[in-house]
mmCIF file of C-alpha atoms and ligand atoms in Angstrom:
data_model
loop_
_atom_site.group_PDB
_atom_site.id
_atom_site.type_symbol
_atom_site.label_atom_id
_atom_site.label_comp_id
_atom_site.label_asym_id
_atom_site.label_seq_id
_atom_site.Cartn_x
_atom_site.Cartn_y
_atom_site.Cartn_z
ATOM 1 C CA MET H 151 139.233 98.895 33.330
ATOM 2 C CA GLY H 152 136.165 97.915 35.435
ATOM 3 C CA ILE H 153 136.427 97.335 39.194
ATOM 4 C CA ILE H 154 135.656 93.586 38.865
ATOM 5 C CA LYS H 155 138.490 93.085 36.362
ATOM 6 C CA LYS H 156 140.804 95.230 38.534
ATOM 7 C CA PHE H 157 139.868 93.157 41.593
ATOM 8 C CA SER H 158 140.352 89.792 39.889
ATOM 9 C CA LEU H 159 143.811 90.883 38.693
ATOM 10 C CA GLN H 160 144.687 91.342 42.383
ATOM 11 C CA PHE H 161 144.920 87.570 42.860
ATOM 12 C CA GLY H 162 147.945 87.379 40.525
ATOM 13 C CA LYS H 163 149.902 90.145 42.281
ATOM 14 C CA PRO H 164 147.981 91.759 45.151
ATOM 15 C CA GLU H 165 148.789 95.478 45.440
ATOM 16 C CA GLY H 166 147.361 98.418 47.437
ATOM 17 C CA ILE H 167 143.940 98.437 49.119
ATOM 18 C CA LEU H 168 142.307 96.068 46.608
ATOM 19 C CA GLY H 169 145.219 93.655 47.005
ATOM 20 C CA SER H 170 144.824 93.780 50.754
ATOM 21 C CA ILE H 171 141.097 92.921 50.423
ATOM 22 C CA ALA H 172 141.975 90.094 47.984
ATOM 23 C CA GLY H 173 144.415 88.710 50.580
ATOM 24 C CA LYS H 174 141.737 88.751 53.314
ATOM 25 C CA LEU H 175 139.389 86.902 50.952
ATOM 26 C CA MET H 176 142.078 84.315 50.137
ATOM 27 C CA SER H 177 142.702 83.685 53.824
ATOM 28 C CA SER H 178 139.017 83.017 54.495
ATOM 29 C CA THR H 179 138.427 80.809 51.419
ATOM 30 C CA GLY H 180 141.843 79.188 50.997
ATOM 31 C CA VAL H 181 142.099 76.814 53.930
ATOM 32 C CA GLU H 182 140.697 73.617 52.382
ATOM 33 C CA LYS H 183 142.915 73.523 49.287
ATOM 34 C CA ASN H 184 145.987 74.413 51.327
ATOM 35 C CA LYS H 185 145.244 71.686 53.922
ATOM 36 C CA TRP H 186 144.701 69.146 51.142
ATOM 37 C CA THR H 187 147.981 70.043 49.386
ATOM 38 C CA ILE H 188 149.892 69.798 52.663
ATOM 39 C CA SER H 189 148.336 66.386 53.403
ATOM 40 C CA LEU H 190 149.528 65.092 50.002
ATOM 41 C CA LEU H 191 153.097 66.130 50.832
ATOM 42 C CA ASN H 192 153.185 64.149 54.095
ATOM 43 C CA ILE H 193 155.520 66.699 55.728
ATOM 44 C CA GLN H 194 157.729 65.339 58.520
ATOM 45 C CA SER H 195 158.860 67.258 61.574
ATOM 46 C CA ALA H 196 162.522 67.597 60.493
ATOM 47 C CA GLU H 197 161.887 68.495 56.855
ATOM 48 C CA ASN H 198 162.614 71.775 55.071
ATOM 49 C CA VAL H 199 159.683 73.161 53.086
ATOM 50 C CA LEU H 200 159.572 75.829 50.344
ATOM 51 C CA GLU H 201 156.328 77.542 49.328
ATOM 52 C CA VAL H 202 156.015 79.715 46.214
ATOM 53 C CA GLY H 203 153.249 82.348 46.290
ATOM 54 C CA PHE H 204 152.296 82.132 49.982
ATOM 55 C CA GLY H 205 149.684 84.915 49.653
ATOM 56 C CA PRO H 206 148.214 85.734 53.076
ATOM 57 C CA GLY H 207 150.253 82.902 54.658
ATOM 58 C CA VAL H 208 147.553 80.285 55.309
ATOM 59 C CA ALA H 209 149.768 77.311 54.376
ATOM 60 C CA THR H 210 152.688 78.929 56.219
ATOM 61 C CA GLU H 211 150.699 78.772 59.458
ATOM 62 C CA LEU H 212 149.585 75.160 58.917
ATOM 63 C CA ILE H 213 153.095 73.957 57.994
ATOM 64 C CA SER H 214 154.813 75.750 60.874
ATOM 65 C CA LYS H 215 152.719 73.604 63.238
ATOM 66 C CA LEU H 216 154.010 70.406 61.563
ATOM 67 C CA ILE H 217 157.736 71.124 61.491
ATOM 68 C CA HIS H 218 159.839 71.274 64.621
ATOM 69 C CA ASP H 219 163.434 70.665 63.561
ATOM 70 C CA GLY H 220 162.849 71.660 59.947
ATOM 71 C CA HIS H 221 162.441 75.096 58.362
ATOM 72 C CA TYR H 222 159.785 76.734 56.171
ATOM 73 C CA VAL H 223 160.815 79.309 53.534
ATOM 74 C CA GLY H 224 158.098 81.149 51.614
ATOM 75 C CA ILE H 225 158.550 83.453 48.632
ATOM 76 C CA ASP H 226 156.018 85.817 47.068
ATOM 77 C CA TYR H 227 156.541 88.850 44.839
ATOM 78 C CA SER H 228 153.744 90.931 46.433
ATOM 79 C CA ASP H 229 154.774 93.225 49.293
ATOM 80 C CA VAL H 230 151.111 93.450 50.427
ATOM 81 C CA MET H 231 151.028 89.643 50.812
ATOM 82 C CA LEU H 232 154.406 89.671 52.560
ATOM 83 C CA GLU H 233 153.004 92.047 55.196
ATOM 84 C CA GLN H 234 149.787 90.013 55.706
ATOM 85 C CA ALA H 235 151.666 86.696 55.908
ATOM 86 C CA LYS H 236 154.240 88.172 58.328
ATOM 87 C CA LYS H 237 151.456 89.369 60.626
ATOM 88 C CA ARG H 238 149.712 85.987 60.579
ATOM 89 C CA ASN H 239 152.967 84.120 61.286
ATOM 90 C CA SER H 240 154.833 86.519 63.558
ATOM 91 C CA ALA H 241 155.331 83.975 66.383
ATOM 92 C CA ALA H 242 156.805 81.289 64.082
ATOM 93 C CA ILE H 243 159.069 83.905 62.450
ATOM 94 C CA GLN H 244 160.333 84.975 65.877
ATOM 95 C CA GLU H 245 160.917 81.346 66.833
ATOM 96 C CA GLY H 246 163.161 81.088 63.740
ATOM 97 C CA LYS H 247 161.073 78.341 62.140
ATOM 98 C CA VAL H 248 159.669 80.450 59.283
ATOM 99 C CA THR H 249 161.337 82.800 56.753
ATOM 100 C CA LEU H 250 159.203 84.884 54.395
ATOM 101 C CA LYS H 251 160.844 86.642 51.445
ATOM 102 C CA LEU H 252 159.873 89.055 48.703
ATOM 103 C CA GLU H 253 161.064 87.155 45.630
ATOM 104 C CA GLU H 254 159.932 86.399 42.089
ATOM 105 C CA VAL H 255 160.020 82.657 41.413
ATOM 106 C CA SER H 256 161.903 82.940 38.103
ATOM 107 C CA SER H 257 164.806 84.588 39.951
ATOM 108 C CA LEU H 258 164.736 82.217 42.941
ATOM 109 C CA GLN H 259 168.116 82.309 44.702
ATOM 110 C CA PRO H 260 169.623 79.393 46.613
ATOM 111 C CA SER H 261 169.301 79.849 50.383
ATOM 112 C CA GLU H 262 171.011 78.089 53.270
ATOM 113 C CA PHE H 263 168.414 75.304 52.982
ATOM 114 C CA LEU H 264 167.852 72.474 50.530
ATOM 115 C CA PHE H 265 164.191 71.493 50.467
ATOM 116 C CA ASP H 266 162.541 68.113 51.026
ATOM 117 C CA LYS H 267 159.097 69.387 50.059
ATOM 118 C CA VAL H 268 157.865 72.247 47.837
ATOM 119 C CA LEU H 269 154.316 73.504 47.349
ATOM 120 C CA SER H 270 152.500 76.184 45.438
ATOM 121 C CA VAL H 271 148.749 76.739 45.601
ATOM 122 C CA ASN H 272 146.834 78.746 42.971
ATOM 123 C CA SER H 273 149.997 80.520 41.877
ATOM 124 C CA ILE H 274 151.592 78.735 38.892
ATOM 125 C CA ILE H 275 149.104 80.183 36.377
ATOM 126 C CA PHE H 276 150.611 83.619 37.125
ATOM 127 C CA TRP H 277 154.258 82.603 36.573
ATOM 128 C CA LYS H 278 155.707 84.114 33.395
ATOM 129 C CA ASP H 279 157.883 81.104 32.544
ATOM 130 C CA PRO H 280 156.763 78.066 34.546
ATOM 131 C CA ILE H 281 159.315 75.618 33.099
ATOM 132 C CA THR H 282 162.329 77.851 33.808
ATOM 133 C CA SER H 283 160.922 78.560 37.281
ATOM 134 C CA LEU H 284 160.428 74.851 38.003
ATOM 135 C CA LYS H 285 164.036 74.206 36.930
ATOM 136 C CA LYS H 286 165.155 76.905 39.404
ATOM 137 C CA ILE H 287 163.080 75.200 42.097
ATOM 138 C CA ARG H 288 164.717 71.832 41.335
ATOM 139 C CA GLN H 289 168.123 73.394 41.987
ATOM 140 C CA VAL H 290 167.144 74.134 45.606
ATOM 141 C CA MET H 291 165.505 70.745 46.246
ATOM 142 C CA LYS H 292 167.063 67.655 47.774
ATOM 143 C CA PRO H 293 167.429 64.623 45.502
ATOM 144 C CA ASN H 294 164.084 62.785 45.505
ATOM 145 C CA GLY H 295 162.378 65.810 47.066
ATOM 146 C CA LEU H 296 158.647 66.116 46.371
ATOM 147 C CA ILE H 297 156.759 69.031 44.799
ATOM 148 C CA ALA H 298 152.965 69.619 44.860
ATOM 149 C CA LEU H 299 151.322 72.195 42.585
ATOM 150 C CA THR H 300 147.627 72.810 43.255
ATOM 151 C CA MET H 301 145.027 74.740 41.285
ATOM 152 C CA LEU H 302 141.421 75.426 42.202
ATOM 153 C CA PRO H 303 140.122 77.504 39.291
ATOM 154 C CA TYR H 304 137.838 80.334 40.407
ATOM 155 C CA MET H 305 137.498 81.945 36.994
ATOM 156 C CA LYS H 306 133.997 82.469 35.623
ATOM 157 C CA GLY H 307 132.700 79.390 33.777
ATOM 158 C CA ALA H 308 135.352 77.013 35.205
ATOM 159 C CA THR H 309 134.306 73.347 35.275
ATOM 160 C CA GLU H 310 135.907 70.032 36.248
ATOM 161 C CA GLU H 311 137.262 69.958 32.683
ATOM 162 C CA THR H 312 139.105 73.257 33.353
ATOM 163 C CA SER H 313 140.776 71.663 36.397
ATOM 164 C CA LYS H 314 141.764 68.595 34.336
ATOM 165 C CA GLN H 315 143.262 70.772 31.598
ATOM 166 C CA LEU H 316 145.208 72.779 34.163
ATOM 167 C CA GLY H 317 146.437 69.476 35.628
ATOM 168 C CA ASN H 318 147.623 68.301 32.191
ATOM 169 C CA ASP H 319 149.472 71.576 31.570
ATOM 170 C CA ILE H 320 151.150 71.444 34.985
ATOM 171 C CA ALA H 321 152.159 67.790 34.458
ATOM 172 C CA CYS H 322 153.802 68.811 31.124
ATOM 173 C CA TYR H 323 155.682 71.659 32.801
ATOM 174 C CA LEU H 324 156.960 69.312 35.530
ATOM 175 C CA LYS H 325 158.092 66.739 32.971
ATOM 176 C CA GLN H 326 159.907 69.350 30.886
ATOM 177 C CA ALA H 327 161.628 70.684 33.995
ATOM 178 C CA GLY H 328 162.982 67.175 34.723
ATOM 179 C CA PHE H 329 160.649 65.959 37.484
ATOM 180 C CA SER H 330 159.638 62.295 37.481
ATOM 181 C CA ASN H 331 156.945 60.057 39.064
ATOM 182 C CA ILE H 332 154.369 62.678 38.061
ATOM 183 C CA LYS H 333 150.977 61.978 39.583
ATOM 184 C CA THR H 334 147.702 63.916 39.525
ATOM 185 C CA GLU H 335 145.147 64.003 42.345
ATOM 186 C CA MET H 336 141.684 65.572 42.248
ATOM 187 C CA LYS H 337 139.346 66.552 45.074
ATOM 188 C CA GLU H 338 135.801 67.880 45.050
ATOM 189 C CA MET H 339 135.757 71.457 46.281
ATOM 190 C CA ARG H 340 133.799 74.644 45.681
ATOM 191 C CA PRO H 341 133.247 76.050 43.083
ATOM 192 C CA VAL H 342 134.787 73.057 41.200
ATOM 193 C CA ALA H 343 137.197 70.168 41.773
ATOM 194 C CA ALA H 344 140.749 71.107 42.768
ATOM 195 C CA ILE H 345 143.711 69.490 41.047
ATOM 196 C CA CYS H 346 147.133 68.778 42.543
ATOM 197 C CA VAL H 347 150.059 67.555 40.440
ATOM 198 C CA LEU H 348 152.964 65.960 42.303
ATOM 199 C CA GLY H 349 156.472 65.246 41.023
ATOM 200 C CA VAL H 350 159.787 63.958 42.329
ATOM 201 C CA ASN H 351 163.124 65.725 41.827
ATOM 202 C CA ASN H 352 164.788 63.111 39.663
ATOM 203 C CA GLN H 353 168.481 62.694 40.546
ATOM 204 C CA GLU H 354 169.290 61.121 37.164
ATOM 205 C CA GLU H 355 167.976 64.133 35.235
ATOM 206 C CA LYS H 356 170.487 67.039 35.129
ATOM 207 C CA VAL H 357 168.963 70.536 35.406
ATOM 208 C CA SER H 358 169.685 72.242 32.040
HETATM 209 C C1 SAM E 121 145.896 83.536 44.119
HETATM 210 S S1 SAM E 121 147.190 83.887 45.242
HETATM 211 C C2 SAM E 121 147.260 82.363 46.195
HETATM 212 C C3 SAM E 121 147.853 82.576 47.557
HETATM 213 C C4 SAM E 121 147.977 81.345 48.442
HETATM 214 N N1 SAM E 121 148.857 80.352 47.898
HETATM 215 C C5 SAM E 121 146.619 80.755 48.728
HETATM 216 O O1 SAM E 121 146.334 79.644 48.287
HETATM 217 O O2 SAM E 121 145.839 81.406 49.435
HETATM 218 C C6 SAM E 121 148.652 83.772 44.223
HETATM 219 C C7 SAM E 121 149.905 84.245 44.944
HETATM 220 O O3 SAM E 121 151.048 83.918 44.141
HETATM 221 C C8 SAM E 121 151.916 85.046 44.107
HETATM 222 N N2 SAM E 121 152.684 84.977 42.843
HETATM 223 C C9 SAM E 121 152.172 84.928 41.598
HETATM 224 N N3 SAM E 121 153.155 84.864 40.687
HETATM 225 C C10 SAM E 121 154.331 84.870 41.372
HETATM 226 C C11 SAM E 121 155.697 84.861 40.976
HETATM 227 N N4 SAM E 121 156.036 84.817 39.682
HETATM 228 N N5 SAM E 121 156.663 84.868 41.931
HETATM 229 C C12 SAM E 121 156.302 84.928 43.258
HETATM 230 N N6 SAM E 121 155.005 84.970 43.689
HETATM 231 C C13 SAM E 121 154.032 84.940 42.758
HETATM 232 C C14 SAM E 121 150.968 86.267 44.180
HETATM 233 O O4 SAM E 121 151.617 87.435 44.625
HETATM 234 C C15 SAM E 121 149.902 85.760 45.149
HETATM 235 O O5 SAM E 121 150.214 86.052 46.481
#
């Protein structure tokens, strides 16, 4: 396998030295899409927030500045990302506001918190079974809690159409997992438009 292919694979599960470099790159290029996703969630000071696939912990840092009585829990299945995110957020972890865990989303376990808001940025395309994982996420959300799933496609040849198709796929996953009020937002970014699909944890719909 060539080095470029090996490096691009590092964004799905960063490991070793290449994974560490990928994490540094994500932290320098990832701020805009993370800020945008957070703004769409309208996070309040007392809310509990779950992030899936926190990577180098850029959103963790931004969210920890918004919540004061609430709690942020992040999960990621890469130990290299866990170390980078822990370093970036050591003060908030010590304060007890932030918990970072090594966990695969499809085996998400309930914690002491139920979540008002959930986000995941550039991660869902790597999940093995997105619908099952989204159902797991619903089980740890408060009724009427809000989820935001963002994708900014970096792959070679990606266009605005790629973002729209990703948005349609994500909207289908959310619907099949029982979320309602599904809404798609788009924002011009580099190299192409980013897409964010939002959904509400529908109380009427039982998690199967
Ligand atoms: C491209 S990075 C994005 C990181 C960060 N959200 C950002 O925007 O900078 C994708 C992250 O999702 C994590 N990830 C992918 N699939 C996952 C899964 N099934 N369970 C937990 N984490 C996962 C990867 O380890 C990686 O840190």
